[in-house]
Tab-separated table of C-alpha atoms and ligand atoms in Angstrom:
chain	number	residue	atom	x	y	z
A	1154	MET	CA	-0.097	0.384	0.116
A	1155	THR	CA	1.741	3.259	-1.110
A	1156	LYS	CA	1.110	6.391	1.146
A	1157	SER	CA	-1.381	8.048	-0.989
A	1158	ASP	CA	-3.319	4.934	-0.302
A	1159	ILE	CA	-2.988	5.182	3.443
A	1160	VAL	CA	-4.350	8.615	3.469
A	1161	ARG	CA	-7.437	8.441	0.590
A	1162	VAL	CA	-8.893	5.104	2.224
A	1163	ASP	CA	-8.870	5.423	5.485
A	1164	MET	CA	-11.465	8.578	5.121
A	1165	ALA	CA	-13.936	10.261	3.632
A	1166	GLU	CA	-13.304	13.213	5.794
A	1167	LEU	CA	-11.338	13.952	9.026
A	1168	ILE	CA	-11.336	15.670	12.098
A	1169	VAL	CA	-8.489	16.675	13.671
A	1170	ALA	CA	-8.422	18.139	17.810
A	1171	ASN	CA	-5.450	20.278	18.552
A	1172	TRP	CA	-4.665	20.936	22.279
A	1173	LYS	CA	-1.776	23.297	21.650
A	1174	SER	CA	-0.252	23.529	24.684
A	1175	ASN	CA	-3.685	23.107	26.842
A	1176	LYS	CA	-4.620	20.474	29.403
A	1177	THR	CA	-2.522	18.865	32.957
A	1178	ARG	CA	-2.025	15.334	33.095
A	1179	SER	CA	-5.265	14.788	34.946
A	1180	GLU	CA	-7.602	16.645	32.484
A	1181	VAL	CA	-6.241	14.808	29.914
A	1182	VAL	CA	-6.948	11.138	31.680
A	1183	GLU	CA	-10.295	12.880	32.531
A	1184	TRP	CA	-11.149	13.806	29.083
A	1185	VAL	CA	-9.933	10.408	27.275
A	1186	ASP	CA	-11.425	8.380	29.940
A	1187	SER	CA	-15.159	10.371	29.156
A	1188	TRP	CA	-14.699	10.327	25.399
A	1189	LEU	CA	-14.500	6.052	25.816
A	1190	ASN	CA	-17.622	6.374	27.871
A	1191	LYS	CA	-19.145	8.211	25.332
A	1192	PHE	CA	-17.727	7.378	22.131
A	1193	PRO	CA	-18.961	3.856	21.492
A	1194	PRO	CA	-22.630	5.010	20.213
A	1195	VAL	CA	-20.362	7.794	17.637
A	1196	ALA	CA	-18.257	5.169	16.688
A	1197	LEU	CA	-20.554	3.336	13.999
A	1198	GLN	CA	-21.923	6.423	12.493
A	1199	LEU	CA	-18.318	7.321	11.724
A	1200	THR	CA	-17.576	4.194	10.513
A	1201	GLN	CA	-20.448	4.108	8.328
A	1202	LYS	CA	-19.471	7.837	6.679
A	1203	GLN	CA	-15.882	7.258	6.470
A	1204	ILE	CA	-14.875	10.154	8.984
A	1205	SER	CA	-12.175	9.821	11.051
A	1206	VAL	CA	-11.147	11.604	14.441
A	1207	ALA	CA	-7.295	12.099	15.630
A	1208	VAL	CA	-6.310	14.299	18.441
A	1209	ALA	CA	-3.059	15.497	18.771
A	1210	PRO	CA	-2.430	16.168	22.761
A	1211	PRO	CA	1.406	18.161	24.019
A	1212	TYR	CA	3.641	14.946	23.312
A	1213	PRO	CA	4.074	14.238	27.191
A	1214	PHE	CA	0.604	12.864	27.417
A	1215	LEU	CA	1.126	10.686	23.834
A	1216	ASP	CA	1.184	7.915	26.808
A	1217	VAL	CA	-2.579	9.382	27.568
A	1218	VAL	CA	-4.055	9.474	24.231
A	1219	GLN	CA	-2.882	6.168	23.011
A	1220	PRO	CA	-5.751	3.421	24.256
A	1221	LEU	CA	-8.319	5.817	21.326
A	1222	ALA	CA	-5.625	4.710	18.967
A	1223	SER	CA	-7.284	1.250	19.711
A	1224	GLN	CA	-10.622	2.842	18.615
A	1225	GLN	CA	-12.493	2.103	15.459
A	1226	ALA	CA	-11.995	5.560	13.750
A	1227	LEU	CA	-9.770	7.166	16.441
A	1228	HIS	CA	-5.858	7.763	15.792
A	1229	VAL	CA	-3.282	10.174	17.348
A	1230	ALA	CA	-1.244	12.807	15.918
A	1231	VAL	CA	1.610	15.005	17.165
A	1232	GLN	CA	1.251	18.488	16.670
A	1233	ASP	CA	5.508	19.370	15.543
A	1234	LEU	CA	7.790	17.443	14.551
A	1235	SER	CA	11.630	17.421	14.524
A	1236	PRO	CA	12.940	18.843	11.008
A	1237	PHE	CA	15.965	16.050	11.463
A	1238	GLU	CA	16.447	12.600	12.298
A	1239	SER	CA	17.184	11.806	15.843
A	1240	GLY	CA	20.374	12.400	16.721
A	1241	SER	CA	22.011	15.657	19.190
A	1242	TYR	CA	19.229	18.188	18.391
A	1243	THR	CA	17.933	18.934	22.387
A	1244	GLY	CA	14.431	19.409	22.478
A	1245	ALA	CA	13.664	18.053	19.600
A	1246	VAL	CA	11.289	15.065	19.191
A	1247	SER	CA	11.754	12.577	16.765
A	1248	THR	CA	10.053	10.465	14.676
A	1249	ARG	CA	12.533	7.234	15.552
A	1250	ASN	CA	11.463	8.667	19.371
A	1251	LEU	CA	7.861	8.067	18.295
A	1252	GLN	CA	7.807	4.411	16.875
A	1253	GLU	CA	6.540	2.787	19.470
A	1254	TYR	CA	3.808	4.854	19.372
A	1255	GLN	CA	0.838	4.708	17.304
A	1256	VAL	CA	0.887	8.318	15.782
A	1257	ARG	CA	-1.225	8.381	12.438
A	1258	TYR	CA	-0.701	12.195	11.755
A	1259	ALA	CA	1.941	15.047	12.192
A	1260	ILE	CA	0.918	18.311	12.291
A	1261	VAL	CA	3.810	20.841	11.076
A	1262	GLY	CA	4.054	24.628	10.182
A	1263	HIS	CA	1.438	25.463	12.617
A	1264	SER	CA	1.363	29.399	12.124
A	1265	GLU	CA	1.772	29.406	15.693
A	1266	ARG	CA	4.742	27.482	15.115
A	1267	ARG	CA	5.923	30.112	12.191
A	1268	GLN	CA	4.830	33.330	14.268
A	1269	TYR	CA	6.806	31.906	17.871
A	1270	PHE	CA	9.444	29.754	16.873
A	1271	HIS	CA	10.392	31.364	13.469
A	1272	GLU	CA	9.635	28.388	11.129
A	1273	THR	CA	10.335	28.958	7.360
A	1274	HIS	CA	8.370	27.086	5.065
A	1275	GLN	CA	11.923	24.859	4.386
A	1276	ASP	CA	11.787	23.736	7.877
A	1277	VAL	CA	7.876	23.003	7.411
A	1278	ALA	CA	9.316	21.313	4.129
A	1279	LYS	CA	12.157	19.105	6.051
A	1280	LYS	CA	9.187	17.828	8.609
A	1281	VAL	CA	6.960	16.846	5.615
A	1282	ASP	CA	10.190	14.427	4.685
A	1283	GLN	CA	10.725	12.991	8.230
A	1284	ALA	CA	7.365	12.686	8.629
A	1285	LEU	CA	6.722	10.252	5.365
A	1286	ARG	CA	10.114	8.765	5.602
A	1287	ALA	CA	8.274	7.370	9.096
A	1288	ASP	CA	5.375	6.386	7.309
A	1289	LEU	CA	2.852	9.582	9.139
A	1290	THR	CA	0.709	11.416	7.047
A	1291	PRO	CA	2.179	14.961	7.734
A	1292	ILE	CA	-1.196	17.849	7.787
A	1293	VAL	CA	0.752	20.576	6.473
A	1294	CYS	CA	-1.172	24.429	7.794
A	1295	LEU	CA	-0.760	27.295	5.741
A	1296	ASP	CA	-2.595	30.754	5.148
A	1297	ASP	CA	-3.606	31.742	1.656
A	1298	GLU	CA	-1.048	34.068	1.530
A	1299	TYR	CA	2.622	31.749	1.468
A	1300	LEU	CA	0.422	28.382	-0.227
A	1301	GLN	CA	2.787	28.686	-2.635
A	1302	ALA	CA	5.621	29.582	-0.999
A	1303	GLN	CA	5.276	26.416	1.205
A	1304	ALA	CA	4.503	24.064	-1.560
A	1305	ALA	CA	7.650	25.708	-3.761
A	1306	ALA	CA	9.648	24.394	-0.673
A	1307	ILE	CA	8.046	20.692	-1.308
A	1308	SER	CA	8.480	17.830	-3.772
A	1309	ALA	CA	6.058	17.539	-6.145
A	1310	GLU	CA	5.967	13.453	-4.621
A	1311	GLN	CA	5.862	14.306	-1.417
A	1312	LEU	CA	3.124	17.010	-2.054
A	1313	SER	CA	0.970	14.105	-3.015
A	1314	HIS	CA	1.086	12.846	0.185
A	1315	CYS	CA	0.248	15.354	2.249
A	1316	ILE	CA	-3.224	17.079	4.114
A	1317	VAL	CA	-3.441	20.300	4.427
A	1318	ALA	CA	-5.470	22.242	6.319
A	1319	TYR	CA	-6.505	25.964	5.600
A	1320	GLU	CA	-6.469	27.980	8.438
A	1321	PRO	CA	-6.703	32.004	7.716
A	1322	LEU	CA	-4.256	33.556	10.707
A	1323	GLU	CA	-7.419	36.333	11.995
A	1324	SER	CA	-9.775	33.095	12.212
A	1325	ILE	CA	-7.423	31.200	14.360
A	1326	GLY	CA	-8.727	31.450	18.040
A	1327	SER	CA	-10.550	34.500	17.204
A	1328	GLY	CA	-14.381	32.829	17.665
A	1329	ASP	CA	-15.006	34.534	14.119
A	1330	PRO	CA	-14.657	31.297	11.081
A	1331	GLN	CA	-13.966	32.512	8.156
A	1332	PRO	CA	-16.825	32.639	5.877
A	1333	PRO	CA	-17.519	29.401	4.134
A	1334	GLU	CA	-18.179	31.195	0.311
A	1335	GLU	CA	-14.476	32.514	1.274
A	1336	VAL	CA	-13.205	29.340	2.628
A	1337	GLU	CA	-14.668	27.692	-0.692
A	1338	PRO	CA	-12.488	28.929	-3.521
A	1339	VAL	CA	-9.070	28.412	-1.562
A	1340	VAL	CA	-9.939	25.543	-1.276
A	1341	ALA	CA	-10.267	25.042	-5.009
A	1342	ARG	CA	-6.833	27.002	-5.037
A	1343	VAL	CA	-5.044	24.110	-2.274
A	1344	LYS	CA	-5.850	21.947	-4.250
A	1345	GLN	CA	-4.406	23.018	-7.977
A	1346	VAL	CA	-1.154	23.493	-6.391
A	1347	PHE	CA	-1.167	20.716	-4.492
A	1348	GLY	CA	-3.259	18.392	-6.395
A	1349	PRO	CA	-6.035	16.134	-5.247
A	1350	VAL	CA	-5.312	15.941	-1.795
A	1351	PRO	CA	-7.669	16.347	0.910
A	1352	VAL	CA	-7.906	19.805	2.295
A	1353	LEU	CA	-9.239	20.755	6.183
A	1354	TYR	CA	-10.547	24.129	7.092
A	1355	GLY	CA	-9.612	25.083	10.612
A	1356	GLY	CA	-10.429	28.798	12.552
A	1357	SER	CA	-12.260	28.382	15.052
A	1358	VAL	CA	-14.425	26.005	13.895
A	1359	THR	CA	-17.391	24.961	16.843
A	1360	SER	CA	-20.531	22.602	16.324
A	1361	SER	CA	-22.346	25.297	15.624
A	1362	THR	CA	-19.812	25.905	12.321
A	1363	ILE	CA	-18.705	22.297	11.253
A	1364	LEU	CA	-21.075	21.577	8.331
A	1365	ASP	CA	-20.765	25.047	6.990
A	1366	TYR	CA	-17.177	23.763	5.890
A	1367	LEU	CA	-17.702	20.077	5.236
A	1368	PRO	CA	-19.542	19.577	1.632
A	1369	PHE	CA	-16.473	21.635	0.297
A	1370	THR	CA	-13.368	20.830	2.155
A	1371	ASP	CA	-12.039	17.103	3.726
A	1372	GLY	CA	-12.386	17.945	7.410
A	1373	ALA	CA	-11.791	20.207	10.254
A	1374	LEU	CA	-8.540	20.866	12.204
A	1375	VAL	CA	-10.576	22.285	15.448
A	1376	GLY	CA	-8.569	24.001	18.825
A	1377	GLY	CA	-10.696	25.777	20.996
A	1378	ALA	CA	-13.627	23.634	20.334
A	1379	SER	CA	-11.785	20.588	20.940
A	1380	LEU	CA	-10.723	20.971	24.639
A	1381	GLU	CA	-14.046	20.392	26.197
A	1382	VAL	CA	-14.983	16.601	25.506
A	1383	ASP	CA	-18.375	17.351	25.014
A	1384	GLU	CA	-18.602	20.262	22.530
A	1385	PHE	CA	-15.944	18.073	20.533
A	1386	LEU	CA	-18.043	15.430	21.014
A	1387	ALA	CA	-21.177	17.455	19.664
A	1388	LEU	CA	-18.968	18.781	16.789
A	1389	VAL	CA	-17.863	14.994	15.455
A	1390	GLN	CA	-21.257	13.853	15.589
A	1391	ARG	CA	-22.800	17.214	13.981
A	1392	ALA	CA	-20.332	15.830	11.055
A	1393	THR	CA	-21.850	12.585	10.476
A	1394	SER	CA	-25.836	14.149	10.428
B	1538	PGA	P1	-8.841	27.128	17.144
B	1538	PGA	O1	-7.887	26.870	16.873
B	1538	PGA	O2	-10.034	26.143	16.174
B	1538	PGA	O3	-9.031	27.632	18.112
B	1538	PGA	O4	-9.352	28.368	15.628
B	1538	PGA	C1	-7.643	26.208	15.503
B	1538	PGA	C2	-6.028	25.410	15.383
B	1538	PGA	O5	-4.977	26.458	15.798
B	1538	PGA	O6	-5.367	24.488	15.203
């Protein structure tokens, strides 16, 4: 099975929870317990609709969310990845470090990484390379403004194995999602540039707005609305309706 097959067979839509640097260990334990209690009725609906859900916790809690990886339609993701192989890179988490975890997706190039950690398009391209070498599917976050520049830094072959998350900067964490009619043409542009890859929308998506985006995207990257288990479950449930 090739990597593009992995992306395609697995999902019609993907909803990714990005917890960023939120939560303590006990809060994560509580979230996971509560999710596993409430999830079974939703799991069947997700499978029928071929919708997958991935949870990207802060690194120290990767072990706490591992039980999710054994559930139907659920996956574990990481929020970032080292641009290098394992070795003397203090503070970085390499794909080798992740080998014994069941991680399926790696978010790379989130705008917060670009803004606060000064990541460049080249850095993101290296992370894509590391992810693909380890059979992780990269979720490349970008804004319309640098879509072309980011794509140019990644080889054409590797572009075709990525998932893209279109996240307009002003909509992230603002409570003000970009209107669907403005998102739709950008999604089309991403597909022109990257090829027929899955494209997620991210930026203040909630259970009330998820359905506005699903008709023309392949899912969503969800920050704030994924922190509370009931709101995230409602969002996922709404996606199956
Ligand atoms: P938000 O975050 O849903 O809180 O806007 C999305 C993201 O940054 O991935």
